[in-house]
GROMACS .gro file of C-alpha atoms in nm:
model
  353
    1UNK     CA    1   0.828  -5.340  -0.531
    2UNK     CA    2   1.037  -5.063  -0.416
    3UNK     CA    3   1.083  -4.923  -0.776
    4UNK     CA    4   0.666  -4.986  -0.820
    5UNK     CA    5   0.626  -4.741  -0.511
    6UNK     CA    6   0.859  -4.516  -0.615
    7UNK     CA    7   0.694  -4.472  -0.941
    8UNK     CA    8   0.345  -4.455  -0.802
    9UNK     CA    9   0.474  -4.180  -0.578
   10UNK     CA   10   0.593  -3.999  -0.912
   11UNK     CA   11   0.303  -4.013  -1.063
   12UNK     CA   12   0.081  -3.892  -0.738
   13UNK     CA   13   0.337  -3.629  -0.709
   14UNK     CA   14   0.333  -3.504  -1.095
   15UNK     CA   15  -0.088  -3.513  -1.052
   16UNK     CA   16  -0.064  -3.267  -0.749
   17UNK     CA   17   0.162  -3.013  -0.950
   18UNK     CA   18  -0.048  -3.070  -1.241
   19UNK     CA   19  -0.382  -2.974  -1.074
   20UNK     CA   20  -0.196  -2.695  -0.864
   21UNK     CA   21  -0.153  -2.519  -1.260
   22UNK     CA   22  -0.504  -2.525  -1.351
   23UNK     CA   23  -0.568  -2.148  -1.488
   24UNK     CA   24  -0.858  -2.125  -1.278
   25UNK     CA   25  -1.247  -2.296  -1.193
   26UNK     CA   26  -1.106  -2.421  -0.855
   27UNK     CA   27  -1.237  -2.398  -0.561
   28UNK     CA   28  -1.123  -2.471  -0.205
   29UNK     CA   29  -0.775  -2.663  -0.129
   30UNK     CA   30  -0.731  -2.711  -0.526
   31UNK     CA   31  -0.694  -2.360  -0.550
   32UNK     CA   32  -0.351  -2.218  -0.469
   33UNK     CA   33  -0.292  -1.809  -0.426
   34UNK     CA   34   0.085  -1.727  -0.357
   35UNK     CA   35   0.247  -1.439  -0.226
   36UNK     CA   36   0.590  -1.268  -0.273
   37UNK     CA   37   0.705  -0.964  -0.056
   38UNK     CA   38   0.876  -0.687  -0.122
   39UNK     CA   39   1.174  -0.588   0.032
   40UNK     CA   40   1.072  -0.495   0.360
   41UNK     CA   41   0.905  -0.794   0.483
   42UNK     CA   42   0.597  -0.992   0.591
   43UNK     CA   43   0.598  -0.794   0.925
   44UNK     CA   44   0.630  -0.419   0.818
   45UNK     CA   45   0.325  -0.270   0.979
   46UNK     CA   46   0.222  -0.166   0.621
   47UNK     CA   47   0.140  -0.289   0.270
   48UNK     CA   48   0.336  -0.617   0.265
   49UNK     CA   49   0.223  -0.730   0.579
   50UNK     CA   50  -0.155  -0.625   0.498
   51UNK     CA   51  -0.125  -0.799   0.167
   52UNK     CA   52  -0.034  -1.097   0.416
   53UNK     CA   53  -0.357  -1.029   0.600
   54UNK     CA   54  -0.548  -1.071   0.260
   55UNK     CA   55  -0.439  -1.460   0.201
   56UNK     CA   56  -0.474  -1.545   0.555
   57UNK     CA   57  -0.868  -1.438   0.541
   58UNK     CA   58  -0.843  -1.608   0.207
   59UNK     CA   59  -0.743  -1.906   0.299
   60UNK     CA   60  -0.986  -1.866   0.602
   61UNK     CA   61  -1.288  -1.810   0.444
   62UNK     CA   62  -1.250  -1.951   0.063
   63UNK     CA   63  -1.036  -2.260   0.179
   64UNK     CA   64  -0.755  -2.215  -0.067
   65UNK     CA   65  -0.397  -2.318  -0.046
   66UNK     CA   66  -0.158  -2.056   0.022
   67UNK     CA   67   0.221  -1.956  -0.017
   68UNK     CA   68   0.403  -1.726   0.061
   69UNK     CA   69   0.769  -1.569   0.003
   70UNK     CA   70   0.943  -1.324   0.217
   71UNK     CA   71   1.225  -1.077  -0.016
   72UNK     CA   72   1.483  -0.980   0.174
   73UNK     CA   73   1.601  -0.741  -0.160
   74UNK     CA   74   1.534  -0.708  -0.522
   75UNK     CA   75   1.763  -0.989  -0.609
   76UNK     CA   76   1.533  -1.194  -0.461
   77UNK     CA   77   1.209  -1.110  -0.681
   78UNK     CA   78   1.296  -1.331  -0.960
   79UNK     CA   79   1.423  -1.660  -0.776
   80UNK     CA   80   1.113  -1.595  -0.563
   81UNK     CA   81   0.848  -1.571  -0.832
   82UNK     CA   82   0.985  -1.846  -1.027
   83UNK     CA   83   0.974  -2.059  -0.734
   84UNK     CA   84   0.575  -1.994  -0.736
   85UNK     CA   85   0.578  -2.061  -1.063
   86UNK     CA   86   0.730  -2.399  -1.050
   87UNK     CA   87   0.493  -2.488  -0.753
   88UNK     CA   88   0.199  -2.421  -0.989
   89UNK     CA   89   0.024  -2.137  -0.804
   90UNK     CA   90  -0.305  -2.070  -0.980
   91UNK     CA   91  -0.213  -1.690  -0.879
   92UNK     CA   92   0.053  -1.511  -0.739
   93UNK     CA   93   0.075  -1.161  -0.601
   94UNK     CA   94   0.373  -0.922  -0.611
   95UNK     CA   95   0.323  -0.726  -0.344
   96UNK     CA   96   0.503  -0.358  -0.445
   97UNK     CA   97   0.588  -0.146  -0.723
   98UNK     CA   98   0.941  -0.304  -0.732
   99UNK     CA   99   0.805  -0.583  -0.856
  100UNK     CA  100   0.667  -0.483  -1.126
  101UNK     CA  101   0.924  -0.595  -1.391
  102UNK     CA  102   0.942  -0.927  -1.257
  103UNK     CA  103   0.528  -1.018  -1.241
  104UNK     CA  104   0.535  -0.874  -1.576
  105UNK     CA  105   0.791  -1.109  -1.689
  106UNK     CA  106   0.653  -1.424  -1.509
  107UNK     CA  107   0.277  -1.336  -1.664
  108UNK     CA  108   0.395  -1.334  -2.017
  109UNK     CA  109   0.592  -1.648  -2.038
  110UNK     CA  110   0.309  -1.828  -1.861
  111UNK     CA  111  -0.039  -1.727  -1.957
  112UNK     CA  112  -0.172  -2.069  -1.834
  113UNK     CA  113  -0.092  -1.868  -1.487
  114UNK     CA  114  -0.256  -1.571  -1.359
  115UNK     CA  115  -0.054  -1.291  -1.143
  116UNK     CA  116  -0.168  -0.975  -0.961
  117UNK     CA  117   0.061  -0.691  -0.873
  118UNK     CA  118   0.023  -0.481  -0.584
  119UNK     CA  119   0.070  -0.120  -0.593
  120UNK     CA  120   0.172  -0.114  -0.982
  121UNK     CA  121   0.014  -0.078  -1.329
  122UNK     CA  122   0.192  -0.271  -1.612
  123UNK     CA  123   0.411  -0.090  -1.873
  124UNK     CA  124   0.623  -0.127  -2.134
  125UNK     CA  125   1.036  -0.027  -2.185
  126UNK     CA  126   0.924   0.309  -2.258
  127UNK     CA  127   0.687   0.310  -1.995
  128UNK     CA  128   0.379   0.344  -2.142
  129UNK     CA  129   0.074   0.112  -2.016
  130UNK     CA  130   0.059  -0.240  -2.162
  131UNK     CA  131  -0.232  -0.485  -2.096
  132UNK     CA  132  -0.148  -0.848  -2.023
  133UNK     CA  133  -0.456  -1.078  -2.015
  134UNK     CA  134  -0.343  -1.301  -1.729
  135UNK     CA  135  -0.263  -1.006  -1.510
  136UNK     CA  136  -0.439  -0.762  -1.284
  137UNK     CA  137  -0.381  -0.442  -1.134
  138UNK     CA  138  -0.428  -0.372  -0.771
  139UNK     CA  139  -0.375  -0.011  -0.748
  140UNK     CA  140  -0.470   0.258  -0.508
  141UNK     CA  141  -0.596   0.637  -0.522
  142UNK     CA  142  -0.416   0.738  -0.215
  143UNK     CA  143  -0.419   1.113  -0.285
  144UNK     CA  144  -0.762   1.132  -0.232
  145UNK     CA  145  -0.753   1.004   0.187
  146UNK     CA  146  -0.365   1.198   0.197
  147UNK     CA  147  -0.580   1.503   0.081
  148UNK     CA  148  -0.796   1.459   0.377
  149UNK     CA  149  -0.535   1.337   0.632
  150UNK     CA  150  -0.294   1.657   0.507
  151UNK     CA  151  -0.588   1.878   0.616
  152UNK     CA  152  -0.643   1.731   0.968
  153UNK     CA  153  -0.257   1.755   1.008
  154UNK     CA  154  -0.252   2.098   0.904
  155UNK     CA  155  -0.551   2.185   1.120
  156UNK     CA  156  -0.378   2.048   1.429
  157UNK     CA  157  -0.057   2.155   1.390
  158UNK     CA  158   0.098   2.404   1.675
  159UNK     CA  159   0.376   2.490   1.526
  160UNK     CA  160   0.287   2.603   1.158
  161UNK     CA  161   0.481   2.348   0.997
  162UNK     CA  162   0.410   1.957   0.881
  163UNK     CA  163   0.620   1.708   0.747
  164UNK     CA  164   0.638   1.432   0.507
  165UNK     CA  165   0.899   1.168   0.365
  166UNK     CA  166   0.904   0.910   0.091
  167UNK     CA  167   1.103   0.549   0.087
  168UNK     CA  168   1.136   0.560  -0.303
  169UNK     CA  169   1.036   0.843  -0.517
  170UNK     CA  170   0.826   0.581  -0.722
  171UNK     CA  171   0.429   0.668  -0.793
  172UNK     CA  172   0.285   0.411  -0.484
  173UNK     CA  173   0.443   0.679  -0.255
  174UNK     CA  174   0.467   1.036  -0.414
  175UNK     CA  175   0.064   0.997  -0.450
  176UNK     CA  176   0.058   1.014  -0.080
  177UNK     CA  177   0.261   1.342  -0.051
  178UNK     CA  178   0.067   1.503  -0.365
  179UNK     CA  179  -0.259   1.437  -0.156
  180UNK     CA  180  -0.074   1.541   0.183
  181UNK     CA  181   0.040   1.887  -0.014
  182UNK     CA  182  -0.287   1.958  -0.155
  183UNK     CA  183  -0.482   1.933   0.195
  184UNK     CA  184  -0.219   2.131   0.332
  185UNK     CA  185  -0.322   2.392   0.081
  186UNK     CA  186  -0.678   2.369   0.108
  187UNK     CA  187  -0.694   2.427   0.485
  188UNK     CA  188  -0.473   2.710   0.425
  189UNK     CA  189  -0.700   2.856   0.171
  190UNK     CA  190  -1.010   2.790   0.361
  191UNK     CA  191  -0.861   2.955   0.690
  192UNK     CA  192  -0.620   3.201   0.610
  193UNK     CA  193  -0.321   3.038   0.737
  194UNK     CA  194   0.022   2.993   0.638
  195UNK     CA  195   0.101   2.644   0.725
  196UNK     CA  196   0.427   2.527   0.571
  197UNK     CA  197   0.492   2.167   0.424
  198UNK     CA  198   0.857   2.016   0.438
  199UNK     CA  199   0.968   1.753   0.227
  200UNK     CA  200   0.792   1.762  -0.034
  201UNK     CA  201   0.722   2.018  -0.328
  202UNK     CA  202   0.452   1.907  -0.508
  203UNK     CA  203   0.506   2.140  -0.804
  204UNK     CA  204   0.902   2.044  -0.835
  205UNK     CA  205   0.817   1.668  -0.728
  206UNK     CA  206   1.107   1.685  -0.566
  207UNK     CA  207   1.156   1.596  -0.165
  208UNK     CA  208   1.325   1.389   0.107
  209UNK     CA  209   1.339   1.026   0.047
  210UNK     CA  210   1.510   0.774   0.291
  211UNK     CA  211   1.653   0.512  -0.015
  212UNK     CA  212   1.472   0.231   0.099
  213UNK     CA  213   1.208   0.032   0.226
  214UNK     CA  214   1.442  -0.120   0.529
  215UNK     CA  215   1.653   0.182   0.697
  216UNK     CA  216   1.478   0.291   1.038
  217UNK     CA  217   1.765   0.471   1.123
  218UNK     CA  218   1.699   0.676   0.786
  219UNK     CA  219   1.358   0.752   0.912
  220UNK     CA  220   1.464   0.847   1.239
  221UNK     CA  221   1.744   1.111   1.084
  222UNK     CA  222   1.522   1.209   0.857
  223UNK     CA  223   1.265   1.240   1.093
  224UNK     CA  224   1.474   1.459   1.318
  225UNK     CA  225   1.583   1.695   1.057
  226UNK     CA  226   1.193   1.787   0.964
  227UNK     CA  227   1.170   1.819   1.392
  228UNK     CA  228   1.462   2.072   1.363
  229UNK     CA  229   1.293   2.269   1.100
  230UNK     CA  230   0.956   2.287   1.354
  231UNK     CA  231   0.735   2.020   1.195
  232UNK     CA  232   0.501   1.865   1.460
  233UNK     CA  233   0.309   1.630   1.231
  234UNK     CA  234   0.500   1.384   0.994
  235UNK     CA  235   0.359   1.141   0.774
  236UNK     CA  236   0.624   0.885   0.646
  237UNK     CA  237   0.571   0.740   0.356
  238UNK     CA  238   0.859   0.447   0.340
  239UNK     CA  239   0.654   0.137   0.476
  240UNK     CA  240   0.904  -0.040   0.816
  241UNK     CA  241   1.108   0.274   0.781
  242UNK     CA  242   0.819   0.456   0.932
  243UNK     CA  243   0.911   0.291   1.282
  244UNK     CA  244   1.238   0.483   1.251
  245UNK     CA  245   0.997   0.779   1.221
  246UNK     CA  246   0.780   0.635   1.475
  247UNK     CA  247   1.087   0.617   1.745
  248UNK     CA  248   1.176   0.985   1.701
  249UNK     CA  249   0.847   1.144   1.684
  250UNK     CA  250   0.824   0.966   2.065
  251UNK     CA  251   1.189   1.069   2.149
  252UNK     CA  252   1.079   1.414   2.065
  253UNK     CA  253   0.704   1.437   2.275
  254UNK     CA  254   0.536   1.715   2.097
  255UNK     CA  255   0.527   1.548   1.752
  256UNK     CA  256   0.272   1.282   1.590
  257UNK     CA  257   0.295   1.111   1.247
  258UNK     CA  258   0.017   1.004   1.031
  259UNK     CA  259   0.024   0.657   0.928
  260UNK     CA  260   0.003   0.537   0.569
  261UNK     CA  261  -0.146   0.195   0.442
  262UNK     CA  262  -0.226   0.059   0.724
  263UNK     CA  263  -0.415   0.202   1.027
  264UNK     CA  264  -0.108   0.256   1.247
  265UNK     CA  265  -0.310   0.296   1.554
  266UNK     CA  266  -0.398  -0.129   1.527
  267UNK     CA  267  -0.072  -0.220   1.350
  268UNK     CA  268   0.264  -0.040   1.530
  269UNK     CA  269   0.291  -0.012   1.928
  270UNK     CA  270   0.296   0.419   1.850
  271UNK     CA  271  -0.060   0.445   1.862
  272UNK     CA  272  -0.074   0.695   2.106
  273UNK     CA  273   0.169   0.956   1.935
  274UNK     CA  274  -0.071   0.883   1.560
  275UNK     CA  275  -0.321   1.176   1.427
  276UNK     CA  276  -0.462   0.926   1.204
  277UNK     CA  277  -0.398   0.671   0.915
  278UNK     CA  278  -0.416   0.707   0.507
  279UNK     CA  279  -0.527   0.365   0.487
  280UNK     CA  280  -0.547   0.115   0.183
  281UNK     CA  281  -0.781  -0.192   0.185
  282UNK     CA  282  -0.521  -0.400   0.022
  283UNK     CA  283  -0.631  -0.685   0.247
  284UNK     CA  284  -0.978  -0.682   0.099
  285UNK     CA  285  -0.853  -0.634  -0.241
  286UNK     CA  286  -0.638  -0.952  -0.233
  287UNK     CA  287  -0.910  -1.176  -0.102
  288UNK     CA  288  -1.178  -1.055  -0.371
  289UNK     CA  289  -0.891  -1.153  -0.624
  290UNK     CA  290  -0.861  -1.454  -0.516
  291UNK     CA  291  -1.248  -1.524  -0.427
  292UNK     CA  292  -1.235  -1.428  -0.835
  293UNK     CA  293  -0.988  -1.665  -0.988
  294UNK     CA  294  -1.108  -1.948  -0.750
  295UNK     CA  295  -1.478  -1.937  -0.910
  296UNK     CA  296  -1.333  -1.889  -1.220
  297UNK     CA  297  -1.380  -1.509  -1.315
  298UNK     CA  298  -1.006  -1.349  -1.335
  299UNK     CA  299  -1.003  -1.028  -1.486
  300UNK     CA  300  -0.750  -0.803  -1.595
  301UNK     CA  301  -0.907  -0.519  -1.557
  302UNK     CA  302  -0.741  -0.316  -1.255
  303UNK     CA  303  -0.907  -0.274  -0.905
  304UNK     CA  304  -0.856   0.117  -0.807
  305UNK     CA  305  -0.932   0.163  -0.476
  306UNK     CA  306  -1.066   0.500  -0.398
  307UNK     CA  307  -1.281   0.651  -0.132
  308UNK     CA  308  -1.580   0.637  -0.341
  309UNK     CA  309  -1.536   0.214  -0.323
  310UNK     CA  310  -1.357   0.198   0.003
  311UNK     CA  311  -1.075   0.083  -0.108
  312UNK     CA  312  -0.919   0.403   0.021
  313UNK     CA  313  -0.974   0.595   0.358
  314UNK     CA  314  -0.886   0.778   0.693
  315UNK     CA  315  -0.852   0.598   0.974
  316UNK     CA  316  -1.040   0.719   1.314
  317UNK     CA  317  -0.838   0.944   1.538
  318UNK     CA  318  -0.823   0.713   1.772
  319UNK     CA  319  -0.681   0.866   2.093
  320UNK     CA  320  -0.691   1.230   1.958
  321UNK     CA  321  -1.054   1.197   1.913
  322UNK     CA  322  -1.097   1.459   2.167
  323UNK     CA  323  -0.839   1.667   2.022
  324UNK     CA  324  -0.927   1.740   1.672
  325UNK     CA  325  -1.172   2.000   1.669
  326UNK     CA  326  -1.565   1.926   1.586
  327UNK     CA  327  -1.516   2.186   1.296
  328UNK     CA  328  -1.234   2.025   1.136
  329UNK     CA  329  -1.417   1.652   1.167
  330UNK     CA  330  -1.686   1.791   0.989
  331UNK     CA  331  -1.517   1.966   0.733
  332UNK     CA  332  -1.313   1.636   0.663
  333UNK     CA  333  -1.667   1.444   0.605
  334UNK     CA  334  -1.770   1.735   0.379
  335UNK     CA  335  -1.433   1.745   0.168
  336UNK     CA  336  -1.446   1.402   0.142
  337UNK     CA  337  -1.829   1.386   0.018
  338UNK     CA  338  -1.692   1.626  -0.229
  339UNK     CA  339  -1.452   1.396  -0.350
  340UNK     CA  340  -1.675   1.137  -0.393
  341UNK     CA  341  -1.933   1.298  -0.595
  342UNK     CA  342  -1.705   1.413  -0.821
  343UNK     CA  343  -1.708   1.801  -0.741
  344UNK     CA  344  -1.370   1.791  -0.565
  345UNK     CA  345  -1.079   1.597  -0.801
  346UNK     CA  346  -0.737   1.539  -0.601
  347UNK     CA  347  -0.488   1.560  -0.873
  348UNK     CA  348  -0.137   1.407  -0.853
  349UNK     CA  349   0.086   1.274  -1.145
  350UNK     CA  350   0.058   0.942  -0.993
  351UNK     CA  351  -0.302   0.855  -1.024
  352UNK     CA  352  -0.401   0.547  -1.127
  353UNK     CA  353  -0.588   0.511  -1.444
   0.00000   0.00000   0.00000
């Protein structure tokens, strides 16, 4: 009897993979969306932790299984997104351009499977874009809202000079600075001024970059050094090495940061020293890939999120409401009306096609 059981159990067991690897029609619990992190974690107060956001209110409001797997470094990509392989998730997200290699990987051995990279087109050794049926895309115009937040920082800047720092110089966070640069420049144009930008040269792509997605106390050096120099408004772009940023800008008292991928004001405990956010909807984007592959209608085709969809933005000012001038509001709304009907095109080598 206890060999019968056994076996029964077997079988029930096999049947629960086996309708966990269904390529999709599922809806509900027998449809399973999995997660892996990058490097910095579930709880960075940026893209990995807003891509977590996304399969909670999946899970929420679709009823789908979820999983999820935090990296702790590159080497664990691979174990990671096998691991959600073997567990038969219908779909699994990579959240980060560091994965790239490894979703890429995982799609083409198993097109029964569908996979979804965060942050990331697909390419091939000599980098030029590939298309992989059972893969998608979710990628993010985030010059456009830099563009708009590099203005406002520009515009409220006492000291003449504003900052900005990458992680990684990989596209997901040199199309922030391009944007950033570019706003810079317009406001200067528009008004005459001579505001400088540190750490970053858009025409040399070349800047300051921390190394990492993990190093606060990089931020906060780095941080520090662009205080030296005079800057009074940083934007970070380096996901939980931000905070690092974060804890200087407050050591310092005279200096806010502008937040990237999340709205910083809702998400980090430094609201009150934050201009304003460049926000991407990631969390919306992951749900409505999931709401697709559980009714069935995975695509390949990429999501760009841009301000013209929403899937890009500025975040309110939150507490500095009151200090960014009426004019410069409104010349924000009209720049970025511009942008969306096409008569204003932010340009950066990293835009997503």
């Amino acid at each position: 009897m206890k060999k019968l059981a056994s076996a029964v159990s077997m079988i029930a067991a096999s049947a629960l993979v086996l309708s966990a690897c269904g390529s999709g029609g599922e809806s509900g619990s027998d449809y399973m969306a999995c997660m892996v992190s990058d490097s910095g974690g579930w709880d960075d107060q940026s893209f990995n932790q807003s891509g977590r956001e996304g399969m909670e209110n999946a899970k929420k409001n679709l009823g789908i299984e979820e999983k999820l797997a935090e990296s702790q470094g590159d080497a664990d990509f691979k174990p990671n997104v096998d691991n959600m392989v073997q567990q038969g998730c219908n779909l699994t997200f990579g959240v980060g351009f560091l994965l790239e290699d490894t979703i890429q990987e995982a799609a083409e051995a198993n097109p029964d499977l569908n996979f979804a990279l965060i942050d990331s087109t697909f390419s091939d050794a000599d980098g030029k874009p590939v298309t992989i049926d059972n893969a998608k895309a979710v990628v993010f115009n985030t010059a456009e809202a830099a563009y708009l937040a590099g203005y406002v920082a520009a515009a409220t800047s006492k000291s003449g000079k504003v900052g900005t720092f990458g992680g990684i110089q990989i596209p997901s966070v040199t199309i922030f600075m391009d944007g950033f640069a570019d706003g810079v420049d317009k406001f200067n144009k528009d008004n005459k001024k001579d505001v400088k930008l540190l750490g970053w040269n858009k025409k040399k792509q070349d800047g300051s970059f921390s190394g990492d997605f993990e190093n606060q106390g990089q931020g906060q050096e780095l941080t520090k050094q662009l205080i030296s120099q005079g800057a009074d408004v940083i934007m970070p772009v380096a996901g939980p090495v931000g905070l690092g940023a974060a804890a200087a800008a407050k050591e310092a008292g005279d200096v806010n940061l502008v937040w990237v991928d999340s709205d910083g004001y809702e998400s980090t405990e430094y609201g009150d020293i934050i201009l304003t956010s460049v926000v991407k909807q990631i969390s919306q984007a992951v749900e409505d890939t999931i709401k697709e592959g559980s009714e069935d209608k995975f695509s390949n085709e990429p999501y760009v999120g841009t301000l013209e969809n929403e899937g890009v933005g500025l975040a309110p000012y939150h507490d500095f409401e009151d200090k960014v001038p009426e004019d410069v509001k409104k010349k924000v709304e009209d720049l970025k009306k511009q942008i969306v009907d096409g008569s204003l095109v932010v340009e950066s080598e990293s835009t997503p096609k």
